[in-house]
Amino acid sequence: MNAIASAPERKVHVPLGERAYDILIGPGLIARAGAEIAARLKGRKAAIITDEHVAPLYLDALVQSLEAAGIASATLVLPAGEKTKSFEHLMTACDKVLEVRIERNDYVIALGGGVIGDLSGFAAGIVRRGVRFVQVPTSLLSQVDSSVGGKTGINNRHGKNLIGVFHQPDLVLADTDVLNSLSAREFRAGYAEVAKYGLIDKPDFFAWLEANWQAVFAGGAARIEAIATSCQAKSDVVVADERETGQRALLNLGHTFGHALEAATAYDSSRLVHGEGVSIGMVLAHEFSARMNLASPDDARRVESHLKAVGLPTRMSEIPGVLPPAEVLMDAIAQDKKVKGGKLTFILTRGIGQSFVADDVPASEVLTFLKEKHPQ
Ligand SMILES: NC(=O)c1ccc[n+]([C@@H]2O[C@H](COP(=O)([O-])OP(=O)(O)OC[C@H]3O[C@@H](n4cnc5c(N)ncnc54)[C@H](O)[C@@H]3O)[C@@H](O)[C@H]2O)c1
Ligand SMILES: [Zn+2]
């Protein structure tokens, strides 16, 4: 990890047999999207799904690049934000894909963040029992996480991501230039997931991030390196456990606490966005592991100091507004993770880069810990 690759573009191959695909990471990929797609896929027709923030910035460039490669496209622009992951918008997306006669060799292209990727992937997975799917992720979170791995879906009143299918993309084009228009807050939120891969099982990567995070934020080769390492890490986990029967759960490091905090703030992005919840959740997971005598408290301090340095929140007290009491957070945790005989499944750690799936965590210990950590 010491040398920063000088090559401007990286490729990560996801070896999933007949569902294998490439992730290309680098600058200028939207301008080359048509050529990259035409080189790999037969279809010459695409339905692009995007959102109202991303469309004015990158849609024209994508359409032109497809056109130049002989690919005709139609476009659907949806509202931005988590609420778009709904049945209503899924229906609109499916309608559009059928209306423009996307056949099984043609494709749906998701141009946007994780919201657009999850919704479009779901539509691609169910229309005609599955059409081809290309991800052009535009947020850092979607480039390092949601565009890889094939989980698609929408939310409903019972919770997030509860309705969906596994549908792997055929190609992922992560244009690193587009991250320059992302807000600093959204970039940091995506960075929490980058740091997560180090904390799961790559201590050298975490150390590299501690030394190089400023260069990652600035752009260029270090950013590409961090995204490629993250995609490789996600790919490794997905290939080992495509349908999450075991080890894929490691990707949820920090997410049990994080999801509870997101639910406690009613998914109000002005108070907390997903990556911020994950940041606080990862610190809590390390502190809880120390409390259970699994890891040194120094590791928790090291994690917190790095996340703080990049400007992420690390404490529940940093969330604006009043949080519900620890018991309510605990209820959200119990809903997120099935409790069996008072025991919870949690991702805990023995130190930096030594996370593991623990399926015997006493719920009572978690509640006591949350009461200690609660700001009120
Ligand atoms: N499928 C998976 O495996 C998986 C994994 C992690 C997260 N997710 C899902 O991803 C979603 C979160 O993704 P997200 O953080 O990308 O949210 P998002 O799609 O809402 O994007 C965040 C905001 O940034 C804007 N944006 C995106 N790219 C931009 C750019 N280049 N320039 C300017 N603005 C830009 C969007 O319009 C939006 O307002 C959640 O719904 C989550 O459940 C899915
Ligand atoms: Zn996440």
XYZ file of C-alpha atoms and ligand atoms in Angstrom:
421
model
C 0.000 0.000 0.000
C 2.980 2.321 0.167
C 3.293 3.273 -3.452
C 0.403 5.227 -4.895
C -0.338 3.788 -8.323
C 0.501 6.220 -11.073
C -1.872 4.566 -13.560
C -4.883 6.852 -14.006
C -7.358 3.982 -14.207
C -7.927 0.789 -12.263
C -9.978 -2.285 -13.019
C -11.439 -4.636 -10.436
C -12.866 -7.883 -11.779
C -15.686 -9.489 -9.809
C -15.379 -13.224 -10.573
C -18.919 -14.487 -10.153
C -18.959 -17.140 -12.898
C -21.551 -16.307 -15.522
C -22.435 -13.200 -13.527
C -18.815 -11.919 -13.524
C -18.231 -8.249 -14.318
C -15.669 -5.463 -14.342
C -15.559 -2.307 -12.264
C -13.589 0.463 -13.986
C -12.375 3.272 -11.740
C -10.800 6.474 -12.991
C -11.252 9.945 -14.459
C -13.223 10.651 -17.623
C -15.176 7.394 -17.620
C -18.545 8.994 -18.407
C -17.106 10.409 -21.626
C -15.910 6.906 -22.503
C -18.972 5.037 -21.196
C -20.399 4.308 -24.659
C -17.162 2.747 -25.898
C -16.665 0.678 -22.716
C -20.251 -0.605 -22.835
C -20.198 -1.324 -26.588
C -16.982 -3.298 -26.156
C -18.658 -5.608 -23.632
C -22.399 -5.762 -24.273
C -24.353 -6.580 -27.420
C -27.450 -4.419 -26.967
C -27.663 -1.038 -28.664
C -30.470 0.467 -26.600
C -30.420 1.832 -23.056
C -32.797 3.336 -20.500
C -30.902 5.772 -18.268
C -32.343 6.372 -14.812
C -30.958 9.313 -12.867
C -31.982 11.958 -10.335
C -32.636 15.665 -10.536
C -29.294 16.636 -8.950
C -27.130 14.455 -11.169
C -29.009 14.935 -14.463
C -28.035 18.574 -15.082
C -24.381 17.750 -14.321
C -23.673 14.514 -16.201
C -26.636 13.281 -18.233
C -25.770 15.042 -21.495
C -22.204 13.759 -21.432
C -23.426 10.195 -20.898
C -26.064 10.387 -23.645
C -23.517 11.798 -26.107
C -20.972 9.164 -25.276
C -23.572 6.421 -25.829
C -24.686 8.009 -29.082
C -21.117 8.145 -30.371
C -20.888 4.391 -29.756
C -24.149 3.715 -31.613
C -26.270 3.224 -28.471
C -29.674 4.937 -28.440
C -30.951 5.990 -25.028
C -34.070 7.236 -23.278
C -33.955 8.974 -19.911
C -35.986 9.043 -16.712
C -35.155 11.748 -14.161
C -36.475 11.006 -10.659
C -36.487 13.175 -7.532
C -33.288 12.998 -5.432
C -33.283 11.431 -1.992
C -34.057 8.283 -0.040
C -37.840 8.645 -0.505
C -37.352 7.792 -4.180
C -36.727 4.161 -3.183
C -40.492 3.526 -3.193
C -42.996 1.333 -5.040
C -44.338 4.409 -6.793
C -40.996 5.288 -8.338
C -40.177 1.643 -9.017
C -43.376 1.486 -11.072
C -42.426 4.626 -12.990
C -38.999 3.128 -13.689
C -40.419 -0.228 -14.865
C -42.933 1.600 -17.069
C -40.173 3.609 -18.694
C -38.008 0.548 -19.352
C -40.949 -1.221 -21.020
C -42.136 1.874 -22.889
C -38.783 2.271 -24.641
C -38.723 -1.478 -25.393
C -35.626 -2.507 -23.542
C -35.146 -6.154 -24.502
C -33.079 -8.692 -22.589
C -29.793 -7.780 -24.295
C -30.383 -4.052 -23.883
C -29.721 -2.395 -20.572
C -30.791 -0.130 -17.798
C -28.121 2.377 -16.798
C -28.169 3.838 -13.277
C -26.543 7.295 -13.265
C -26.480 8.530 -9.668
C -25.867 7.620 -6.066
C -26.991 4.556 -4.132
C -30.642 5.562 -4.234
C -30.748 5.539 -8.031
C -28.538 2.421 -8.188
C -30.716 0.416 -5.788
C -33.978 1.423 -7.490
C -32.752 1.009 -11.077
C -31.113 -2.320 -10.286
C -34.384 -3.577 -8.836
C -36.268 -2.462 -11.975
C -33.619 -4.131 -14.177
C -33.913 -7.292 -12.096
C -37.662 -7.689 -12.470
C -38.632 -6.263 -15.869
C -38.827 -9.202 -18.307
C -37.449 -11.284 -15.399
C -34.170 -9.461 -15.717
C -32.506 -7.197 -18.260
C -28.881 -6.139 -18.330
C -27.755 -3.463 -15.921
C -24.903 -0.946 -15.948
C -24.029 1.121 -12.896
C -22.534 4.586 -13.307
C -22.224 5.470 -9.605
C -21.715 9.170 -8.908
C -21.408 9.399 -5.107
C -18.406 8.090 -3.191
C -20.690 5.764 -1.231
C -22.092 4.246 -4.392
C -18.635 3.906 -5.991
C -17.184 1.984 -3.039
C -20.226 0.123 -1.819
C -23.736 0.066 -3.266
C -22.859 -0.306 -6.982
C -20.932 -3.520 -6.287
C -22.463 -6.761 -5.096
C -25.900 -6.935 -6.680
C -28.149 -5.985 -3.784
C -31.041 -3.911 -5.115
C -34.232 -2.737 -3.534
C -36.616 -0.183 -2.137
C -37.915 0.840 1.295
C -41.366 0.541 2.747
C -43.069 1.555 5.991
C -41.600 -1.491 7.753
C -38.048 -0.369 7.084
C -35.184 0.173 4.667
C -34.254 -2.150 1.810
C -36.875 -4.732 2.798
C -38.132 -5.344 -0.738
C -35.689 -6.207 -3.485
C -33.765 -8.811 -5.445
C -30.168 -9.802 -6.026
C -29.289 -8.619 -9.530
C -25.603 -8.189 -10.353
C -24.619 -5.409 -12.766
C -22.893 -6.275 -16.057
C -20.462 -3.384 -15.729
C -19.672 -0.638 -13.220
C -18.133 2.637 -14.417
C -16.915 4.722 -11.481
C -15.870 8.087 -12.922
C -13.787 9.646 -10.166
C -14.031 13.160 -11.640
C -17.728 13.400 -10.810
C -16.960 13.252 -7.097
C -15.756 16.845 -7.329
C -19.360 18.065 -7.437
C -20.416 16.009 -4.436
C -20.944 18.031 -1.243
C -18.138 17.759 1.318
C -20.592 16.172 3.726
C -21.651 13.437 1.253
C -18.006 12.774 0.363
C -17.111 12.312 4.038
C -20.125 10.027 4.520
C -18.897 7.792 1.691
C -15.417 7.861 3.214
C -16.777 6.178 6.354
C -17.420 3.082 4.210
C -13.880 3.289 2.771
C -12.429 3.312 6.297
C -14.763 0.420 7.144
C -12.945 -1.918 4.720
C -9.688 -1.232 6.561
C -11.331 -1.878 9.904
C -12.925 -5.158 8.752
C -9.753 -6.992 7.716
C -7.185 -4.647 6.157
C -5.114 -3.026 8.911
C -2.492 -1.886 6.373
C -5.165 -0.107 4.353
C -6.438 1.636 7.499
C -2.896 2.786 8.299
C -2.498 3.960 4.694
C -5.723 5.965 4.999
C -4.515 7.560 8.233
C -1.407 8.729 6.350
C -3.040 9.576 3.001
C -6.635 10.662 3.654
C -5.936 14.260 2.671
C -4.742 13.098 -0.746
C -7.838 10.880 -1.050
C -10.045 13.893 -0.358
C -8.049 16.044 -2.789
C -8.547 13.655 -5.715
C -6.074 12.116 -8.137
C -4.179 8.845 -7.794
C -4.735 8.398 -4.034
C -8.496 8.715 -4.455
C -8.491 6.147 -7.243
C -6.345 3.834 -5.133
C -8.705 4.113 -2.143
C -11.781 3.437 -4.300
C -10.136 0.494 -6.080
C -9.003 -1.060 -2.787
C -12.534 -0.637 -1.424
C -14.136 -2.211 -4.518
C -11.662 -5.097 -4.346
C -12.493 -5.601 -0.665
C -16.213 -5.559 -1.343
C -15.783 -7.883 -4.306
C -13.813 -10.387 -2.184
C -16.557 -10.519 0.421
C -19.336 -10.760 -2.186
C -17.584 -13.521 -4.122
C -17.112 -15.512 -0.906
C -20.771 -15.108 0.105
C -22.920 -13.639 -2.687
C -26.257 -14.044 -0.894
C -25.182 -13.159 2.646
C -25.408 -16.452 4.444
C -22.328 -15.737 6.566
C -19.215 -13.617 6.068
C -20.906 -10.923 3.951
C -22.348 -9.738 7.268
C -18.886 -8.282 8.057
C -19.811 -5.443 5.705
C -22.254 -4.418 8.426
C -19.468 -3.315 10.779
C -20.795 -0.206 12.545
C -24.157 -0.615 10.851
C -26.162 -2.117 13.725
C -25.614 0.976 15.852
C -25.674 3.172 12.730
C -29.049 1.895 11.528
C -30.509 2.402 15.010
C -29.327 6.021 14.939
C -30.749 6.520 11.443
C -34.102 5.146 12.609
C -33.916 7.309 15.765
C -33.497 10.410 13.590
C -36.332 9.288 11.270
C -33.916 9.120 8.301
C -33.817 12.923 8.395
C -30.690 13.668 6.359
C -30.395 17.148 7.820
C -29.572 15.422 11.148
C -27.742 12.284 10.041
C -26.829 10.638 6.746
C -26.031 6.939 6.492
C -22.231 7.232 6.457
C -22.313 9.506 9.528
C -24.341 6.865 11.365
C -21.777 4.265 10.263
C -18.931 6.464 11.532
C -20.485 6.782 15.000
C -21.458 3.093 14.818
C -17.904 1.954 14.043
C -16.542 3.855 17.038
C -19.272 2.311 19.212
C -18.512 -1.184 17.856
C -14.824 -0.745 18.765
C -15.662 0.664 22.199
C -18.135 -2.122 22.859
C -15.520 -4.692 21.808
C -13.090 -3.111 24.286
C -15.762 -3.230 26.984
C -16.213 -6.948 26.278
C -12.409 -7.342 26.714
C -12.004 -8.394 23.099
C -9.911 -5.435 21.949
C -7.776 -2.683 23.441
C -9.446 0.675 24.179
C -6.496 2.187 22.274
C -7.938 0.764 19.039
C -11.265 2.498 19.662
C -9.386 5.752 20.320
C -7.381 5.310 17.109
C -10.543 4.732 15.043
C -12.214 7.746 16.597
C -9.256 10.027 16.066
C -9.037 9.158 12.357
C -12.754 9.600 11.692
C -12.699 12.873 13.629
C -9.690 14.079 11.631
C -11.603 13.737 8.353
C -14.540 15.634 9.855
C -16.963 12.782 10.510
C -19.094 12.712 13.665
C -17.963 10.010 16.126
C -20.300 10.543 19.087
C -24.068 10.363 19.507
C -23.909 13.796 21.149
C -22.891 15.314 17.791
C -26.263 14.451 16.218
C -28.381 17.612 16.213
C -31.656 17.429 18.162
C -32.756 15.136 20.955
C -32.181 11.398 20.650
C -34.726 8.930 22.036
C -33.621 7.076 25.202
C -31.249 4.089 25.098
C -34.185 1.652 25.433
C -35.670 2.947 22.169
C -32.314 2.645 20.384
C -32.128 -0.885 21.743
C -35.570 -1.676 20.286
C -34.345 -0.491 16.889
C -31.278 -2.727 17.218
C -33.442 -5.689 18.172
C -35.597 -5.064 15.093
C -32.578 -4.785 12.825
C -30.922 -7.934 14.201
C -32.992 -10.883 15.326
C -32.628 -11.506 19.059
C -32.420 -15.196 19.895
C -32.692 -16.018 23.610
C -31.533 -12.540 24.638
C -28.484 -12.823 22.316
C -27.720 -10.630 19.318
C -25.585 -11.071 16.225
C -23.079 -8.223 16.032
C -19.905 -7.407 14.152
C -17.242 -7.044 16.829
C -13.479 -6.730 16.628
C -10.275 -7.971 18.233
C -8.453 -4.878 16.977
C -7.912 -2.748 13.864
C -8.683 -4.933 10.849
C -9.731 -7.927 12.949
C -13.519 -7.855 12.807
C -15.635 -10.960 13.204
C -19.271 -12.017 13.320
C -20.332 -12.625 16.931
C -23.692 -14.343 17.288
C -23.887 -14.505 21.066
C -23.797 -10.887 22.206
C -25.985 -10.415 25.307
C -28.670 -7.800 24.572
C -28.466 -6.674 28.223
C -24.768 -5.742 27.787
C -25.586 -3.694 24.699
C -28.316 -1.823 26.569
C -26.039 -1.039 29.529
C -23.356 0.163 27.103
C -25.841 2.369 25.216
C -27.017 3.922 28.499
C -23.392 4.788 29.348
C -22.773 6.301 25.927
C -26.094 8.120 25.614
C -25.644 11.895 25.653
C -28.694 12.575 27.906
N -27.093 -2.021 -2.606
C -26.184 -1.967 -1.666
O -25.398 -2.901 -1.457
C -26.093 -0.734 -0.825
C -24.974 -0.536 -0.010
C -24.880 0.658 0.703
C -25.876 1.616 0.587
N -26.950 1.379 -0.218
C -28.010 2.391 -0.382
O -27.431 3.549 -0.974
C -28.230 4.685 -0.634
C -27.311 5.818 -0.251
O -26.499 6.129 -1.360
P -25.875 7.587 -1.538
O -25.208 7.985 -0.287
O -25.157 7.603 -2.809
O -27.205 8.477 -1.571
P -27.939 9.272 -2.772
O -28.120 8.426 -3.945
O -29.143 9.866 -2.129
O -26.888 10.419 -3.107
C -26.604 11.410 -2.135
C -26.902 12.814 -2.679
O -25.844 13.186 -3.556
C -26.358 13.576 -4.828
N -25.322 13.232 -5.787
C -24.935 11.995 -6.199
N -23.866 12.073 -6.987
C -23.555 13.395 -7.099
C -22.524 14.116 -7.760
N -21.557 13.486 -8.457
N -22.519 15.462 -7.665
C -23.465 16.098 -6.932
N -24.435 15.469 -6.265
C -24.483 14.135 -6.340
C -27.651 12.856 -4.954
O -28.517 13.489 -5.869
C -28.174 12.906 -3.520
O -28.769 14.140 -3.275
C -29.142 4.239 0.501
O -30.441 4.104 0.010
C -28.582 2.885 0.921
O -29.582 2.011 1.408
C -27.066 0.231 -0.918
Zn -23.292 1.332 4.672
